[in-house]
PDB file of C-alpha atoms in Angstrom:
ATOM      1  CA  MET A  19     -21.493 -48.141 -76.089  1.00 56.00           C
ATOM      2  CA  ALA A  20     -23.359 -47.194 -73.311  1.00 57.00           C
ATOM      3  CA  VAL A  21     -23.468 -43.402 -72.237  1.00 59.00           C
ATOM      4  CA  LYS A  22     -22.793 -42.967 -68.244  1.00 59.00           C
ATOM      5  CA  SER A  23     -25.956 -41.116 -67.063  1.00 52.00           C
ATOM      6  CA  HIS A  24     -24.012 -39.678 -63.808  1.00 56.00           C
ATOM      7  CA  VAL A  25     -22.497 -36.945 -62.809  1.00 67.00           C
ATOM      8  CA  ASP A  26     -18.666 -38.153 -61.526  1.00 80.00           C
ATOM      9  CA  ALA A  27     -17.765 -37.442 -57.805  1.00 83.00           C
ATOM     10  CA  ASN A  28     -14.691 -35.443 -59.049  1.00 85.00           C
ATOM     11  CA  TYR A  29     -17.383 -32.417 -60.611  1.00 86.00           C
ATOM     12  CA  ARG A  30     -19.718 -32.517 -57.923  1.00 87.00           C
ATOM     13  CA  PHE A  31     -16.850 -31.850 -55.569  1.00 87.00           C
ATOM     14  CA  ILE A  32     -16.159 -28.454 -57.965  1.00 90.00           C
ATOM     15  CA  ALA A  33     -19.389 -27.526 -58.115  1.00 91.00           C
ATOM     16  CA  ALA A  34     -19.761 -27.520 -53.939  1.00 91.00           C
ATOM     17  CA  TYR A  35     -16.445 -25.817 -53.882  1.00 91.00           C
ATOM     18  CA  GLN A  36     -17.484 -22.856 -56.242  1.00 94.00           C
ATOM     19  CA  GLU A  37     -20.695 -23.086 -55.132  1.00 94.00           C
ATOM     20  CA  ILE A  38     -18.695 -22.205 -50.985  1.00 92.00           C
ATOM     21  CA  ASN A  39     -16.429 -19.449 -52.591  1.00 93.00           C
ATOM     22  CA  VAL A  40     -19.795 -17.724 -54.008  1.00 95.00           C
ATOM     23  CA  ARG A  41     -21.053 -17.720 -50.447  1.00 93.00           C
ATOM     24  CA  ILE A  42     -18.339 -16.786 -49.366  1.00 93.00           C
ATOM     25  CA  ALA A  43     -18.176 -13.738 -51.643  1.00 95.00           C
ATOM     26  CA  GLN A  44     -21.235 -12.942 -50.115  1.00 94.00           C
ATOM     27  CA  ARG A  45     -20.859 -12.694 -46.461  1.00 93.00           C
ATOM     28  CA  GLN A  46     -17.853 -10.070 -48.124  1.00 94.00           C
ATOM     29  CA  GLN A  47     -20.714  -8.826 -49.309  1.00 96.00           C
ATOM     30  CA  ALA A  48     -22.332  -8.190 -47.248  1.00 96.00           C
ATOM     31  CA  LEU A  49     -19.707  -6.688 -44.685  1.00 96.00           C
ATOM     32  CA  THR A  50     -20.324  -4.114 -47.728  1.00 96.00           C
ATOM     33  CA  LEU A  51     -24.082  -3.369 -47.914  1.00 96.00           C
ATOM     34  CA  TYR A  52     -24.356  -2.968 -44.185  1.00 97.00           C
ATOM     35  CA  VAL A  53     -21.073  -0.793 -44.525  1.00 97.00           C
ATOM     36  CA  MET A  54     -22.891   1.383 -46.791  1.00 97.00           C
ATOM     37  CA  LEU A  55     -26.596   1.972 -45.400  1.00 96.00           C
ATOM     38  CA  THR A  56     -24.372   3.183 -41.621  1.00 97.00           C
ATOM     39  CA  VAL A  57     -22.718   5.842 -43.677  1.00 97.00           C
ATOM     40  CA  SER A  58     -25.424   6.986 -45.997  1.00 96.00           C
ATOM     41  CA  LEU A  59     -27.722   6.487 -42.922  1.00 95.00           C
ATOM     42  CA  LEU A  60     -25.221   9.131 -41.672  1.00 95.00           C
ATOM     43  CA  ALA A  61     -24.607  11.347 -44.303  1.00 94.00           C
ATOM     44  CA  ALA A  62     -28.617  12.220 -44.369  1.00 92.00           C
ATOM     45  CA  ILE A  63     -28.703  12.525 -40.346  1.00 91.00           C
ATOM     46  CA  VAL A  64     -26.077  15.706 -40.729  1.00 89.00           C
ATOM     47  CA  ALA A  65     -27.315  16.161 -44.135  1.00 88.00           C
ATOM     48  CA  LEU A  66     -31.172  16.851 -42.439  1.00 85.00           C
ATOM     49  CA  LYS A  67     -29.719  18.404 -40.232  1.00 81.00           C
ATOM     50  CA  PRO A  68     -31.478  21.163 -38.588  1.00 73.00           C
ATOM     51  CA  SER A  69     -32.084  25.175 -39.620  1.00 70.00           C
ATOM     52  CA  ALA A  70     -31.919  27.841 -36.764  1.00 57.00           C
ATOM     53  CA  GLY A  71     -36.163  27.647 -35.543  1.00 57.00           C
ATOM     54  CA  SER A  72     -36.985  24.618 -37.823  1.00 58.00           C
ATOM     55  CA  ASN A  73     -37.124  21.140 -36.105  1.00 57.00           C
ATOM     56  CA  THR A  74     -39.424  19.137 -37.803  1.00 67.00           C
ATOM     57  CA  LEU A  75     -38.008  16.915 -39.385  1.00 70.00           C
ATOM     58  CA  PRO A  76     -39.166  12.724 -38.542  1.00 77.00           C
ATOM     59  CA  ILE A  77     -35.480  12.057 -37.882  1.00 83.00           C
ATOM     60  CA  GLU A  78     -36.699   8.863 -35.023  1.00 82.00           C
ATOM     61  CA  TRP A  79     -37.472   6.927 -38.213  1.00 84.00           C
ATOM     62  CA  LEU A  80     -34.599   7.339 -40.345  1.00 89.00           C
ATOM     63  CA  VAL A  81     -33.276   6.448 -36.863  1.00 91.00           C
ATOM     64  CA  LEU A  82     -34.561   2.853 -37.188  1.00 93.00           C
ATOM     65  CA  GLY A  83     -32.734   2.932 -40.663  1.00 95.00           C
ATOM     66  CA  PHE A  84     -29.457   1.658 -38.455  1.00 96.00           C
ATOM     67  CA  SER A  85     -31.617  -1.403 -36.466  1.00 95.00           C
ATOM     68  CA  VAL A  86     -32.580  -2.721 -39.304  1.00 96.00           C
ATOM     69  CA  ALA A  87     -29.238  -2.523 -41.611  1.00 97.00           C
ATOM     70  CA  SER A  88     -27.629  -4.189 -38.707  1.00 97.00           C
ATOM     71  CA  ILE A  89     -30.593  -6.425 -38.332  1.00 97.00           C
ATOM     72  CA  CYS A  90     -30.026  -7.325 -42.118  1.00 97.00           C
ATOM     73  CA  LEU A  91     -26.215  -8.617 -41.316  1.00 97.00           C
ATOM     74  CA  VAL A  92     -27.420 -11.071 -38.950  1.00 97.00           C
ATOM     75  CA  PHE A  93     -29.835 -12.564 -41.090  1.00 97.00           C
ATOM     76  CA  LEU A  94     -27.582 -11.995 -43.718  1.00 96.00           C
ATOM     77  CA  ASN A  95     -24.220 -14.582 -42.100  1.00 96.00           C
ATOM     78  CA  VAL A  96     -26.593 -16.505 -40.692  1.00 95.00           C
ATOM     79  CA  MET A  97     -28.170 -17.920 -44.079  1.00 95.00           C
ATOM     80  CA  ALA A  98     -23.986 -17.665 -45.816  1.00 94.00           C
ATOM     81  CA  GLU A  99     -23.151 -19.914 -42.942  1.00 93.00           C
ATOM     82  CA  ARG A 100     -25.345 -22.117 -42.986  1.00 93.00           C
ATOM     83  CA  ALA A 101     -25.780 -22.270 -46.317  1.00 94.00           C
ATOM     84  CA  ILE A 102     -21.267 -23.290 -46.129  1.00 93.00           C
ATOM     85  CA  ALA A 103     -22.705 -25.402 -43.313  1.00 92.00           C
ATOM     86  CA  ASN A 104     -24.530 -27.582 -45.726  1.00 93.00           C
ATOM     87  CA  LEU A 105     -21.400 -27.035 -48.043  1.00 93.00           C
ATOM     88  CA  ARG A 106     -18.849 -28.639 -46.840  1.00 92.00           C
ATOM     89  CA  ARG A 107     -21.425 -31.819 -45.026  1.00 92.00           C
ATOM     90  CA  PHE A 108     -21.538 -32.229 -49.006  1.00 92.00           C
ATOM     91  CA  LEU A 109     -17.644 -32.230 -48.984  1.00 91.00           C
ATOM     92  CA  TYR A 110     -17.056 -34.308 -46.018  1.00 91.00           C
ATOM     93  CA  GLU A 111     -19.435 -37.571 -47.500  1.00 90.00           C
ATOM     94  CA  LEU A 112     -17.620 -37.034 -50.657  1.00 90.00           C
ATOM     95  CA  GLU A 113     -13.824 -36.972 -49.657  1.00 88.00           C
ATOM     96  CA  LYS A 114     -15.108 -40.101 -47.785  1.00 88.00           C
ATOM     97  CA  LEU A 115     -16.097 -42.193 -50.184  1.00 88.00           C
ATOM     98  CA  ASP A 116     -14.191 -45.427 -50.694  1.00 87.00           C
ATOM     99  CA  SER A 117     -12.001 -44.477 -48.018  1.00 87.00           C
ATOM    100  CA  ALA A 118     -10.542 -42.109 -50.049  1.00 85.00           C
ATOM    101  CA  ASN A 119      -9.972 -40.059 -47.058  1.00 84.00           C
ATOM    102  CA  GLU A 120      -8.252 -42.405 -45.203  1.00 85.00           C
ATOM    103  CA  SER A 121      -5.476 -42.608 -47.796  1.00 86.00           C
ATOM    104  CA  LEU A 122      -5.511 -38.414 -49.032  1.00 84.00           C
ATOM    105  CA  PRO A 123      -5.485 -35.475 -46.769  1.00 86.00           C
ATOM    106  CA  SER A 124      -9.495 -34.727 -47.210  1.00 84.00           C
ATOM    107  CA  TYR A 125     -10.228 -31.303 -45.719  1.00 85.00           C
ATOM    108  CA  HIS A 126     -13.773 -31.744 -44.441  1.00 85.00           C
ATOM    109  CA  ALA A 127     -12.866 -35.242 -43.020  1.00 85.00           C
ATOM    110  CA  ASP A 128     -10.223 -34.314 -41.215  1.00 87.00           C
ATOM    111  CA  PRO A 129     -11.225 -32.497 -37.614  1.00 87.00           C
ATOM    112  CA  GLU A 130      -7.635 -31.259 -37.665  1.00 86.00           C
ATOM    113  CA  TRP A 131      -8.422 -29.824 -40.946  1.00 86.00           C
ATOM    114  CA  THR A 132     -12.394 -28.019 -40.316  1.00 85.00           C
ATOM    115  CA  LEU A 133     -11.629 -26.893 -36.397  1.00 86.00           C
ATOM    116  CA  VAL A 134      -8.749 -24.506 -37.782  1.00 87.00           C
ATOM    117  CA  ALA A 135     -10.950 -23.800 -41.080  1.00 85.00           C
ATOM    118  CA  ASN A 136     -14.037 -22.382 -37.855  1.00 86.00           C
ATOM    119  CA  LYS A 137     -11.990 -20.830 -36.388  1.00 88.00           C
ATOM    120  CA  ALA A 138     -10.671 -18.478 -39.179  1.00 87.00           C
ATOM    121  CA  ARG A 139     -13.578 -17.545 -40.509  1.00 87.00           C
ATOM    122  CA  ARG A 140     -15.134 -16.690 -36.775  1.00 91.00           C
ATOM    123  CA  PHE A 141     -13.143 -13.260 -37.371  1.00 94.00           C
ATOM    124  CA  HIS A 142     -15.349 -12.133 -39.953  1.00 94.00           C
ATOM    125  CA  LEU A 143     -18.308 -12.489 -37.577  1.00 94.00           C
ATOM    126  CA  PHE A 144     -16.359 -10.459 -34.941  1.00 96.00           C
ATOM    127  CA  ALA A 145     -16.040  -7.840 -37.409  1.00 96.00           C
ATOM    128  CA  ALA A 146     -19.009  -8.192 -38.785  1.00 97.00           C
ATOM    129  CA  ALA A 147     -19.709  -7.558 -34.442  1.00 97.00           C
ATOM    130  CA  VAL A 148     -17.431  -4.272 -34.718  1.00 97.00           C
ATOM    131  CA  LEU A 149     -18.765  -2.942 -37.162  1.00 97.00           C
ATOM    132  CA  VAL A 150     -21.953  -3.519 -36.169  1.00 98.00           C
ATOM    133  CA  ALA A 151     -21.135  -2.306 -32.527  1.00 98.00           C
ATOM    134  CA  GLY A 152     -19.613   0.687 -34.042  1.00 97.00           C
ATOM    135  CA  GLY A 153     -22.259   2.200 -36.820  1.00 97.00           C
ATOM    136  CA  ASN A 154     -24.887   2.193 -34.198  1.00 97.00           C
ATOM    137  CA  ALA A 155     -22.576   3.897 -31.532  1.00 97.00           C
ATOM    138  CA  ILE A 156     -21.441   6.498 -34.444  1.00 96.00           C
ATOM    139  CA  GLY A 157     -25.280   6.848 -35.548  1.00 95.00           C
ATOM    140  CA  MET A 158     -27.074   7.344 -32.538  1.00 95.00           C
ATOM    141  CA  GLY A 159     -24.049   9.667 -31.474  1.00 95.00           C
ATOM    142  CA  ALA A 160     -24.250  11.632 -33.809  1.00 94.00           C
ATOM    143  CA  THR A 161     -27.979  11.549 -33.532  1.00 93.00           C
ATOM    144  CA  ILE A 162     -28.243  12.436 -29.903  1.00 93.00           C
ATOM    145  CA  ALA A 163     -24.982  15.642 -30.895  1.00 93.00           C
ATOM    146  CA  ILE A 164     -27.442  16.512 -34.434  1.00 91.00           C
ATOM    147  CA  TYR A 165     -31.051  16.629 -32.597  1.00 90.00           C
ATOM    148  CA  PRO A 166     -31.267  16.294 -29.197  1.00 90.00           C
ATOM    149  CA  GLU A 167     -34.908  17.548 -28.549  1.00 87.00           C
ATOM    150  CA  ARG A 168     -36.395  15.312 -30.810  1.00 86.00           C
ATOM    151  CA  ILE A 169     -34.498  12.340 -29.327  1.00 88.00           C
ATOM    152  CA  ALA A 170     -35.664  13.582 -25.992  1.00 90.00           C
ATOM    153  CA  ALA A 171     -39.200  13.574 -26.835  1.00 89.00           C
ATOM    154  CA  TYR A 172     -38.818   9.846 -28.113  1.00 89.00           C
ATOM    155  CA  PRO A 173     -36.736   8.166 -26.387  1.00 91.00           C
ATOM    156  CA  VAL A 174     -37.492   4.778 -27.144  1.00 93.00           C
ATOM    157  CA  ILE A 175     -35.385   5.455 -30.225  1.00 91.00           C
ATOM    158  CA  ILE A 176     -32.356   4.929 -28.310  1.00 91.00           C
ATOM    159  CA  TRP A 177     -33.626   2.377 -26.295  1.00 94.00           C
ATOM    160  CA  VAL A 178     -35.092   0.517 -29.603  1.00 95.00           C
ATOM    161  CA  ASN A 179     -31.644   1.081 -31.074  1.00 95.00           C
ATOM    162  CA  LEU A 180     -29.338   0.321 -27.948  1.00 95.00           C
ATOM    163  CA  SER A 181     -31.110  -3.525 -28.206  1.00 97.00           C
ATOM    164  CA  VAL A 182     -30.654  -4.548 -31.914  1.00 97.00           C
ATOM    165  CA  ALA A 183     -27.610  -3.884 -32.213  1.00 97.00           C
ATOM    166  CA  LEU A 184     -27.145  -5.275 -29.110  1.00 98.00           C
ATOM    167  CA  ILE A 185     -28.977  -8.324 -30.083  1.00 98.00           C
ATOM    168  CA  SER A 186     -26.717  -8.470 -33.616  1.00 97.00           C
ATOM    169  CA  ILE A 187     -23.940  -8.723 -31.816  1.00 97.00           C
ATOM    170  CA  ILE A 188     -24.541 -11.662 -29.901  1.00 97.00           C
ATOM    171  CA  ALA A 189     -26.581 -13.176 -32.324  1.00 97.00           C
ATOM    172  CA  LEU A 190     -23.186 -12.783 -34.545  1.00 97.00           C
ATOM    173  CA  LEU A 191     -20.880 -13.764 -31.916  1.00 96.00           C
ATOM    174  CA  ILE A 192     -23.014 -17.620 -31.762  1.00 95.00           C
ATOM    175  CA  ILE A 193     -23.282 -18.324 -35.738  1.00 94.00           C
ATOM    176  CA  PRO A 194     -19.709 -19.707 -35.267  1.00 89.00           C
ATOM    177  CA  ARG A 195     -22.283 -22.665 -33.643  1.00 87.00           C
ATOM    178  CA  TRP A 196     -24.106 -23.693 -37.006  1.00 82.00           C
ATOM    179  CA  SER A 197     -20.472 -24.035 -38.235  1.00 84.00           C
ATOM    180  CA  PHE A 198     -19.440 -27.268 -40.108  1.00 82.00           C
ATOM    181  CA  ARG A 199     -18.160 -29.883 -37.535  1.00 80.00           C
ATOM    182  CA  THR A 200     -16.993 -33.500 -38.714  1.00 79.00           C
ATOM    183  CA  THR A 201     -18.579 -35.787 -36.518  1.00 65.00           C
TER     184      THR A 201
END
């Protein structure tokens, strides 16, 4: 009796879908991580508020954490989007095996389903862009209000943070260009 040495397409399909679900969970965890980092930075800025006559804390270094968190969120979203798009391409090929997409509903091989899925997934990136805008605005606002002398001495910190925040927001909004599309 011969033993099969290949994995059936159904098992490959299931495995790819499980991997997509893991990548989607990672995207959600990236949002949670960003919020946690931003709130922690904000708490540290408020907690380190200078006492009377003491203004020697290097707060400008802590403020750069908002930029680091923003750009990391972008990188994590790009990584997840590219992985999901690659897996969806693989599922597309599996759905087309033996022309199955012509007789069965095909989520990845039918452009109607793909376009709707991509439109729905954009809301995750909109949420991320709003979080970056809000997190940076709140962080910079608190820093300027609590440490006006330090920020006046190092205005480049504000410009760096604003620039990185703007770049991060734009990058998050163009990530959908890498989404899977049927050909």
